[in-house]
XYZ file of C-alpha atoms in Angstrom:
526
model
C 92.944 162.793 67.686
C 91.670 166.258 67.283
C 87.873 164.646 67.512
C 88.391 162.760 70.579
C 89.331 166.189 72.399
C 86.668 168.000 70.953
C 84.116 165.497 71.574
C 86.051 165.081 75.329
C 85.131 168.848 75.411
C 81.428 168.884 74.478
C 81.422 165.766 77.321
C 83.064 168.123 80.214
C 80.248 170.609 78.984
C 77.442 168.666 79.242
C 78.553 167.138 82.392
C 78.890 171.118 83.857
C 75.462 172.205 82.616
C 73.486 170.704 85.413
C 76.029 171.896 88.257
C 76.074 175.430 86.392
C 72.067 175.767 86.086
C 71.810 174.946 89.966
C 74.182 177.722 90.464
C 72.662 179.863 88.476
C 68.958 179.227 89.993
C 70.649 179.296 93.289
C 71.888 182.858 93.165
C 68.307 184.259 92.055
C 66.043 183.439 95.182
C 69.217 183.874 97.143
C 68.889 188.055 97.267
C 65.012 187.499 97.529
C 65.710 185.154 101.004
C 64.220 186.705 104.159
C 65.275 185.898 107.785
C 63.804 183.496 109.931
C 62.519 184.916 113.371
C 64.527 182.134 114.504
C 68.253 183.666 112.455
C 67.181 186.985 113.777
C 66.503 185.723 117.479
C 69.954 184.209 117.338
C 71.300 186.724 115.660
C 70.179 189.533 118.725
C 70.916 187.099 121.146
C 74.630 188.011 120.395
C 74.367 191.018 121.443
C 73.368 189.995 124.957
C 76.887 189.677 126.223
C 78.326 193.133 125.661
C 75.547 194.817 126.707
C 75.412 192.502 129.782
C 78.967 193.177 131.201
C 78.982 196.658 129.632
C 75.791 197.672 131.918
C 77.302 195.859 135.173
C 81.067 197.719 134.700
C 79.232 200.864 133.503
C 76.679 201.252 136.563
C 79.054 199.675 139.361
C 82.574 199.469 138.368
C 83.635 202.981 139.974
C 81.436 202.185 143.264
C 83.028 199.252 143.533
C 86.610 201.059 143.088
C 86.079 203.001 145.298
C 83.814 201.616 148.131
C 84.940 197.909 148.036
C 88.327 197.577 146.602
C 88.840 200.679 148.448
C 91.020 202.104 145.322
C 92.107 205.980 146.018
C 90.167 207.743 143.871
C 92.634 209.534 141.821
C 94.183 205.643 140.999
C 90.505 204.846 140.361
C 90.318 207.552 137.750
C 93.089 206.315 136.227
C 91.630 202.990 135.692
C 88.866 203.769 134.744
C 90.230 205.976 131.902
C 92.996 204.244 131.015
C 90.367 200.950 130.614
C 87.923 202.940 128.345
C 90.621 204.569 126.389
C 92.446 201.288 125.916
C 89.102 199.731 124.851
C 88.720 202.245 122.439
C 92.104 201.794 120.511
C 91.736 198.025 120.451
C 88.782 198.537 118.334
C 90.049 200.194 115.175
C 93.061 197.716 115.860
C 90.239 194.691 115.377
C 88.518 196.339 112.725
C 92.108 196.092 111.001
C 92.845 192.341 111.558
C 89.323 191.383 110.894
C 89.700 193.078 107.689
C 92.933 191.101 106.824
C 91.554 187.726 108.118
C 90.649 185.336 105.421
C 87.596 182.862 104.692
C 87.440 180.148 107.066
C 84.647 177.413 107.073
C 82.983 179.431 109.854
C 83.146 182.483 107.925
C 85.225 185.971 108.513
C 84.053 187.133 111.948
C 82.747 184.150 113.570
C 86.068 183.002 114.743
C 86.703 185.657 116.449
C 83.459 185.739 118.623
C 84.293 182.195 119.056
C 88.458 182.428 120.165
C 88.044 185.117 122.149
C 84.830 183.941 124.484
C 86.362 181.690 126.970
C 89.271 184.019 127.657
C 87.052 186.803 128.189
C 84.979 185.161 131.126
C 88.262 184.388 133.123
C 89.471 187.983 132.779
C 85.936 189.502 133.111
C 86.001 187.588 136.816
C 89.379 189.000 138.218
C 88.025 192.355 137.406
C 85.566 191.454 140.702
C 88.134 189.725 142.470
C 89.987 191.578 145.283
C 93.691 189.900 145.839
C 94.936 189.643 148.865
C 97.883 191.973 148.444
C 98.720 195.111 150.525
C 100.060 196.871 147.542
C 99.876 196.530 143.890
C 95.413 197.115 143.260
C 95.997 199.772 141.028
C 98.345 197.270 138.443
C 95.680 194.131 139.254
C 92.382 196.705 138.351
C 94.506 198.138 135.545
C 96.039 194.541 134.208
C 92.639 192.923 133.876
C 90.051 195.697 132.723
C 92.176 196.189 129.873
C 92.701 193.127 129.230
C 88.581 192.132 129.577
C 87.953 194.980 127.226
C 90.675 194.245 124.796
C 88.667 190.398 124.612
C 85.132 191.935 124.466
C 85.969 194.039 121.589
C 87.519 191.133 119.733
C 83.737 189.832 120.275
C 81.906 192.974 119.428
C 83.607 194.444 117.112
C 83.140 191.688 114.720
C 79.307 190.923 115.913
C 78.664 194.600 115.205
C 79.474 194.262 111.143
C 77.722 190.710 110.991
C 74.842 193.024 110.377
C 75.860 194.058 107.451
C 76.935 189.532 106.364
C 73.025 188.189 107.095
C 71.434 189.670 104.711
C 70.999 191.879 101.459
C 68.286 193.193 102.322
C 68.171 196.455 104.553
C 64.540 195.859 105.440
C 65.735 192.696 107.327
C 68.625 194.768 108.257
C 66.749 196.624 109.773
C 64.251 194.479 111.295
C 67.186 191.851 112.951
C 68.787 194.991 114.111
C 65.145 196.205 116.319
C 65.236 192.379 117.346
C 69.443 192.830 118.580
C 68.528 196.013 120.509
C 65.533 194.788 122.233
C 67.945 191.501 123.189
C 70.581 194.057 123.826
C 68.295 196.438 126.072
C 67.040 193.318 127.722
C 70.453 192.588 128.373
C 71.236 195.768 130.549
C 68.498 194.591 132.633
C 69.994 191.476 132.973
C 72.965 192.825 134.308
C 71.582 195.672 136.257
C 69.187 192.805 137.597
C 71.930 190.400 138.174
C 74.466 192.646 139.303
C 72.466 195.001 141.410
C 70.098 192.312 143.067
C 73.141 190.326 144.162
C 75.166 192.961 145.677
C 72.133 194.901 147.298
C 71.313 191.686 149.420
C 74.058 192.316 151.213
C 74.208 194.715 153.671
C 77.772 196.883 153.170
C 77.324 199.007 156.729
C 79.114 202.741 155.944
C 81.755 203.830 157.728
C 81.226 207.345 159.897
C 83.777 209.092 160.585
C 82.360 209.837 164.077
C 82.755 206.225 164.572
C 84.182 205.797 168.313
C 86.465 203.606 169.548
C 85.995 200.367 172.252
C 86.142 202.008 175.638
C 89.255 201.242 177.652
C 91.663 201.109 174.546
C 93.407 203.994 173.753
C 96.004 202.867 172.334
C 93.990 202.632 168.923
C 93.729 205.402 166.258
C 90.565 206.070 165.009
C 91.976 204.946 161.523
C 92.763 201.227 163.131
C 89.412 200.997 164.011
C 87.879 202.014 160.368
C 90.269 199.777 158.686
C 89.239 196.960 160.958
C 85.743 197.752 160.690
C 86.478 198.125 157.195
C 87.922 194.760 156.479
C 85.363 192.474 158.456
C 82.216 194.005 156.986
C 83.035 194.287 152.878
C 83.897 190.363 153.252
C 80.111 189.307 152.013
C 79.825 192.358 149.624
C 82.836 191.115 147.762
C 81.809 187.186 147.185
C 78.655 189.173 146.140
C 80.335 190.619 143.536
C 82.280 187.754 142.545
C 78.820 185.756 142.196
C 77.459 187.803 140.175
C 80.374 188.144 137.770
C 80.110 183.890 137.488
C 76.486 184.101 136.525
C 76.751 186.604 134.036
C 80.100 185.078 132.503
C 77.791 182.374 132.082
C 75.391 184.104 130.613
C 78.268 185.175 128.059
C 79.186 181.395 127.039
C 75.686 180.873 126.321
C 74.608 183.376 123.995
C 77.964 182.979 121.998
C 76.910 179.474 121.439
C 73.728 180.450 120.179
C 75.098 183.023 117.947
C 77.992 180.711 116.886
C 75.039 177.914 116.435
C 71.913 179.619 115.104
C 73.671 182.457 112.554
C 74.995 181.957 109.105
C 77.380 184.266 107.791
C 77.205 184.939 104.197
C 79.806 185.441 102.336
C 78.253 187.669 99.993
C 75.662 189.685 101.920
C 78.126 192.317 102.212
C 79.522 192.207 98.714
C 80.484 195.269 97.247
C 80.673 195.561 93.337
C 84.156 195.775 92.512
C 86.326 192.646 92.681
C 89.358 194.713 93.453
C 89.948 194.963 96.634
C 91.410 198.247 98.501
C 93.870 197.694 101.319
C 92.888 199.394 104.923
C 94.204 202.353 104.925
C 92.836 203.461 101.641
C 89.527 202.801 103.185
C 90.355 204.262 105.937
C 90.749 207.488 104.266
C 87.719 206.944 102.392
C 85.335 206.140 105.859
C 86.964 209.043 107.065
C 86.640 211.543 104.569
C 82.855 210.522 103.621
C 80.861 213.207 105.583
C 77.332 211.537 106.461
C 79.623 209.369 108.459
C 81.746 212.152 110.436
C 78.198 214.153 110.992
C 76.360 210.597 112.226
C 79.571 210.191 114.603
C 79.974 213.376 115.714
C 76.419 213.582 117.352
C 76.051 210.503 118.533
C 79.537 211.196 120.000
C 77.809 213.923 122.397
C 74.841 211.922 123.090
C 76.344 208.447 124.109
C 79.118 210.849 126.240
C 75.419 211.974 127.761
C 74.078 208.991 128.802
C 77.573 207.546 130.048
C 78.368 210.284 132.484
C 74.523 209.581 133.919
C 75.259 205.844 133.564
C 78.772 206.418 135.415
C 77.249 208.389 138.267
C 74.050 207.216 138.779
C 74.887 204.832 141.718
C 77.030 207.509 143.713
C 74.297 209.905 142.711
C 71.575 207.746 144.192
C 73.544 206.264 147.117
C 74.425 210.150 148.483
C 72.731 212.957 146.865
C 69.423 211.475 147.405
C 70.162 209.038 150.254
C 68.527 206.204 148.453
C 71.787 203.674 149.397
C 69.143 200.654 149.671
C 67.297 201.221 146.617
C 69.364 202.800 144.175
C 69.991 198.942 142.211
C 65.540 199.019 142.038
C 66.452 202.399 140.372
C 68.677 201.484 137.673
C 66.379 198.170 137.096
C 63.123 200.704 136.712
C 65.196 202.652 134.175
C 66.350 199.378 132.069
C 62.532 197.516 132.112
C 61.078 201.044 130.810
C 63.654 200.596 128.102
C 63.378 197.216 127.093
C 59.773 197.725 126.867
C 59.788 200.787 124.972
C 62.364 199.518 122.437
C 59.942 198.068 119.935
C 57.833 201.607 120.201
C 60.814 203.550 118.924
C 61.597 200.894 116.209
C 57.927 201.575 114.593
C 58.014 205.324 115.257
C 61.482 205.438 113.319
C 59.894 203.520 110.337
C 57.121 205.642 110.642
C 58.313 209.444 110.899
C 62.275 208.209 109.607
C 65.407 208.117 111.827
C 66.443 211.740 112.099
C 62.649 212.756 113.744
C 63.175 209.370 115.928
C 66.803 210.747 117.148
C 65.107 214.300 117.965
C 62.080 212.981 119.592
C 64.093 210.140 121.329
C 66.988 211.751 122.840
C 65.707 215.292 123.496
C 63.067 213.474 125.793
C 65.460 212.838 128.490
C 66.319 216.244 129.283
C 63.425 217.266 131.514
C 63.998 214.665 133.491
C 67.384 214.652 133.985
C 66.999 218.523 135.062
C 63.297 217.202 137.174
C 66.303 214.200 138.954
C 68.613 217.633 139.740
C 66.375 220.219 141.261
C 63.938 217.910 142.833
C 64.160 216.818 146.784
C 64.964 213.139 147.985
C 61.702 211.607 147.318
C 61.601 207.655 146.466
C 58.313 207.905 144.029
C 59.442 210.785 142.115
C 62.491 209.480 141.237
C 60.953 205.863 140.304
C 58.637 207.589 137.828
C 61.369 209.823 136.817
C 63.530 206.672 136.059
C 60.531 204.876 134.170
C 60.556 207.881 131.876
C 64.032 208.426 131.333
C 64.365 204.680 130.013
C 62.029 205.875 127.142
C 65.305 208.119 126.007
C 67.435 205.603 126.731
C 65.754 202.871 124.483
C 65.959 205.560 121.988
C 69.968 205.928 122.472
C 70.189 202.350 122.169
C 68.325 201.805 118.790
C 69.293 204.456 116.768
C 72.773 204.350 116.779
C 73.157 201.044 115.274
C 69.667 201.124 113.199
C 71.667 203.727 111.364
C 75.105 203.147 110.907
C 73.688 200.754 108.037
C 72.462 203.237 105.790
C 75.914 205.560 105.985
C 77.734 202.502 104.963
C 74.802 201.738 101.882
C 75.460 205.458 101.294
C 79.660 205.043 101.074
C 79.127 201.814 99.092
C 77.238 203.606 95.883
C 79.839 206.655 96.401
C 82.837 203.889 96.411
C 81.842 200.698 94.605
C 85.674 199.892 93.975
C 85.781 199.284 98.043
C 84.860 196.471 99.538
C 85.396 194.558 102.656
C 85.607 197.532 105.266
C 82.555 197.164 106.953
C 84.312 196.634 110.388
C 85.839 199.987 110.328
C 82.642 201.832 109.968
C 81.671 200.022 113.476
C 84.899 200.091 115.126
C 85.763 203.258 114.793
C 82.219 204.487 115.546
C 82.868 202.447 118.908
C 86.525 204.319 119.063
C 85.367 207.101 119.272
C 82.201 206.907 121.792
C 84.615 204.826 123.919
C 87.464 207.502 123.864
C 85.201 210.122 124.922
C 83.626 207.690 127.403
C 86.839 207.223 129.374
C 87.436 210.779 129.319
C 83.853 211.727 130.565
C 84.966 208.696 133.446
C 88.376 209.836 134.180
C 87.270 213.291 134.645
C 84.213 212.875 136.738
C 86.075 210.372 138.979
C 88.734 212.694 139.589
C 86.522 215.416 139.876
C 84.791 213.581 142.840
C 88.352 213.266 144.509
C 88.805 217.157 144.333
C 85.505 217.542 146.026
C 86.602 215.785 148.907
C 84.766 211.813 148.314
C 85.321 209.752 151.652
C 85.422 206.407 150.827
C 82.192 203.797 151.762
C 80.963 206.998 154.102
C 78.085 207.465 155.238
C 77.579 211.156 153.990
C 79.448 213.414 151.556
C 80.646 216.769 151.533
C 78.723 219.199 150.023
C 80.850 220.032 147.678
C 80.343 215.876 146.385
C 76.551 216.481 146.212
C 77.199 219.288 144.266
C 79.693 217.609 141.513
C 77.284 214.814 141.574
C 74.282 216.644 140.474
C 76.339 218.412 137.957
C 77.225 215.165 136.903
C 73.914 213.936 136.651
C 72.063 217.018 134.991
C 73.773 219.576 133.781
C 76.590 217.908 132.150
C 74.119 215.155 130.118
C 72.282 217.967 129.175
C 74.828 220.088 127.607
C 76.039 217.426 125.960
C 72.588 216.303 124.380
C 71.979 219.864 122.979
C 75.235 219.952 120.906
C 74.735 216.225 120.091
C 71.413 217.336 118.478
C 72.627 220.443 116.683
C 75.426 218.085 115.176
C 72.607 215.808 113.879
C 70.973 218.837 111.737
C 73.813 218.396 109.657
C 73.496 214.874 109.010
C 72.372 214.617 105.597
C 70.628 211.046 104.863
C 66.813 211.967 105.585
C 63.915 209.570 104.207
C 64.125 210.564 100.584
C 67.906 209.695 100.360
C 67.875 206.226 102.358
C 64.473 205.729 100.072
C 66.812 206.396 96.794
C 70.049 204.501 97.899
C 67.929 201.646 98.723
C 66.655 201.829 95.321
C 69.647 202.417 93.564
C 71.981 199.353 95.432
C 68.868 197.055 94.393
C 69.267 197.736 91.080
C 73.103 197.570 91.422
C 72.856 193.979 92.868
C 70.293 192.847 90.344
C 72.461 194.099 87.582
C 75.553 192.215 89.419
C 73.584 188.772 89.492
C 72.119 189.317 86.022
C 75.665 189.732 85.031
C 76.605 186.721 86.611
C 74.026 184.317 85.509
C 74.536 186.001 81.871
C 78.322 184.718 82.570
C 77.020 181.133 83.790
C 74.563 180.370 80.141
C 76.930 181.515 78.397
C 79.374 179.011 79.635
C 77.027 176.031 79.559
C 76.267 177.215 75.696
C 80.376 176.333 75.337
């Protein structure tokens, strides 16, 4: 009896061997796999639909507030901060339930991008959509930005630490990351395209408030008359709107079907070294106490709070500072084609020279120009060569953010081996934090605007609105970029140290696989 089992045994064995070599050949080439264009062109694609809706609420959400909804705007402040700063809690709030969602057959974080798609479009619309109610726009505005931002992150947020589940390598890392932000940067042109081509087709006549009133009729206030006035002419400017927002929620279903369609999510690409897992907020407190990650944070924090204000206020800026109120959407397209084109530049310059000399060079290049846009009179080629250049900066803002957020996290995974799994909360909170201080920047310069005296869709401002505006636009941004960049001395992963972490996780994974196939022979010896 005892010789039946033991030859039963040696059977099992053999029958394992072949099953157990394959595995074991299987793991080697796997960490020596590169990316297909094609995984990586997927892959960016992703991107697309953040950047897409981002771009069109970012430019013309607080125009359309406040000239077309005809929001008050101190209630227009308050959306527009209580949006941002709702967006900005949901994202740590992801970044927790992704971290406690299991395995599926779709992987960890593709069933969120997937879930949360279709719901997103619908909500995404009725932020464009004006109801016909006489009271009750502040609720409606409030209701559904939150809610479309609340569904965006539950895309993003997830998309954003895929980077770190493609591959092992941070070379192609790295490279599908320059491929996502040219997508990405592409995709604020899409929406600036989209978005401001649609809407500036249709003429949205200003209202003066010299307008007279019909001769013989006294009996009507000069108010009557705006509101009428009011009422009959933003008619085409809001199906505009609401056009717009159809295409690009289009746009949205289709690039999260090529993400969901063309990208593989690998389980172990993100694989720590440590089977024991650490719960949330343990890693919290790690993420948070390990300082290359406060220092990266903390000056992109000022930058990206830079570029927003500008971003916020640029089509105010251009429609009544300089007087531009037909051209302002061939502006902000100017600014996002110099981008997109100048996106690969800044990817070879920051593999050239190294990150930190990229994020100097990069970000410090917009401030001329965005003193040059304050001090300089209303003149339509200036400004269109001053927005070519500035998109240089802004391609640079883009990039290197995201290019690297990657090597903090390589950095915190040879520091903490025994944690694994909280790659989301390196992204999400880096987007908590940006978005926060977005809202704020929002609120403030909304409200700000309302001090100085704004007159809804008029057809001039006060002074005192030309004067918040350019303060807005100039000095603001560029007060914010110096401290961002003085922050950034402090940040301590140069060349040498992403060089040696690179080197040192290598030979941590090869050791991990040797380990491993050392485990699998010695089984099929049994």
């Amino acid at each position: 009896m005892a010789r039946g089992e033991g030859a039963d045994s040696v059977s099992s064995v053999e029958l394992l061997k072949p099953a157990l070599r394959e595995e074991a050949q299987f793991r080697e080439p796997k960490k020596q796999q590169k990316l297909s264009v094609c995984s990586k062109i997927c892959y960016a694609i992703g991107g697309a639909p953040y950047q897409i809706t981002g771009c069109a609420l970012g430019f013309f959400l607080q125009i359309y507030l406040l000239d077309v909804a005809q929001v008050d705007p101190f209630y227009a402040s308050i959306i527009l901060f209580a949006g941002r700063a709702w967006d900005a809690v949901t994202d740590p709030l992801v970044g927790f339930f992704i971290s406690k969602t299991s395995w599926t057959p779709f992987g960890r974080l593709m069933p969120w991008i997937i879930f949360s798609t279709p719901f997103a479009i619908v909500s995404y619309f009725l932020v464009w959509f004006v109801p016909d109610v006489s009271s009750g726009l502040v609720v409606w505005y409030l209701i559904f930005y939150c809610l479309f931002q609340s569904l965006v992150t539950c895309f993003h947020v997830p998309y954003s630490a895929l980077t770190m589940f493609i591959s092992t390598e941070q070379s192609e890392r790295d490279s599908a990351t320059a491929y996502r932000m040219t997508v990405e940067v592409l995709g604020t042109l899409l929406g600036t395209a989209i978005q401001g081509q649609i809407v500036g087709q249709v003429d949205t006549p200003c209202i003066s408030s010299k307008l007279k009133m019909p001769l013989g009729n006294t009996s009507v206030s000069l108010e009557e008359v705006n509101s009428t006035y009011s009422t009959e002419s933003i008619t085409d400017t809001r199906k505009a709107y609401m056009l717009a927002a159809g295409i690009i929620g289009a746009i949205y279903v289709f690039c999260a079907v090529v993400l969901s369609l063309g990208v593989r999510e690998k389980r172990d690409a993100g694989k720590l070294f440590s089977e024991k897992p650490v719960s949330f907020f343990q890693g919290l407190k790690l993420v948070m106490s390990h300082g290359p990650y406060i220092k990266l944070i903390a000056g992109f924090l000022f930058t990206s709070l830079a570029f927003m204000l500008v971003e916020g206020n640029f089509a105010l800026f251009c429609t009544y500072t300089l007087g531009f109120r037909n051209d302002f959407q061939n502006i902000l397209l100017a600014i996002m084609v110099s981008a997109t084109l100048t996106i690969p530049f800044w990817h070879w310059f920051q593999t050239r020279f190294g990150k930190k000399t990229a994020v100097y060079c990069g970000i410090s290049s917009a401030i001329p120009f965005l003193i040059l846009v304050a001090v300089m009179k209303s003149n339509i080629i200036v400004t269109y060569i001053v927005a070519i250049a500035s998109g240089v900066s802004v391609a640079s803002a883009f990039l290197l953010p995201w290019s690297m957020l990657p090597d903090v996290i390589d950095d915190f995974s040879l520091q903490y081996p025994e944690s694994r799994g909280h790659e989301a909360i390196f992204f999400s909170f880096y987007v908590f934090f940006t978005k926060f201080a977005s809202g704020v920047s929002l609120g403030v310069s909304t409200l700000s605007l309302d001090f100085a005296g704004y007159q809804t869709r008029g057809c001039s401002q006060p002074e005192e609105v030309n004067f918040t505006l350019n303060m807005l636009i100039s000095a603001a941004p560029v007060t914010l970029i110096l401290l961002g960049l003085l922050l950034f001395k402090l940040y301590p992963i140069d060349e040498k140290r992403r060089k040696e972490n690179k080197k040192a996780l290598k030979e941590l994974r090869d050791s991990d696989t040797s380990s491993e196939t050392t485990s699998l022979e010695l089984a099929s010896n049994v």
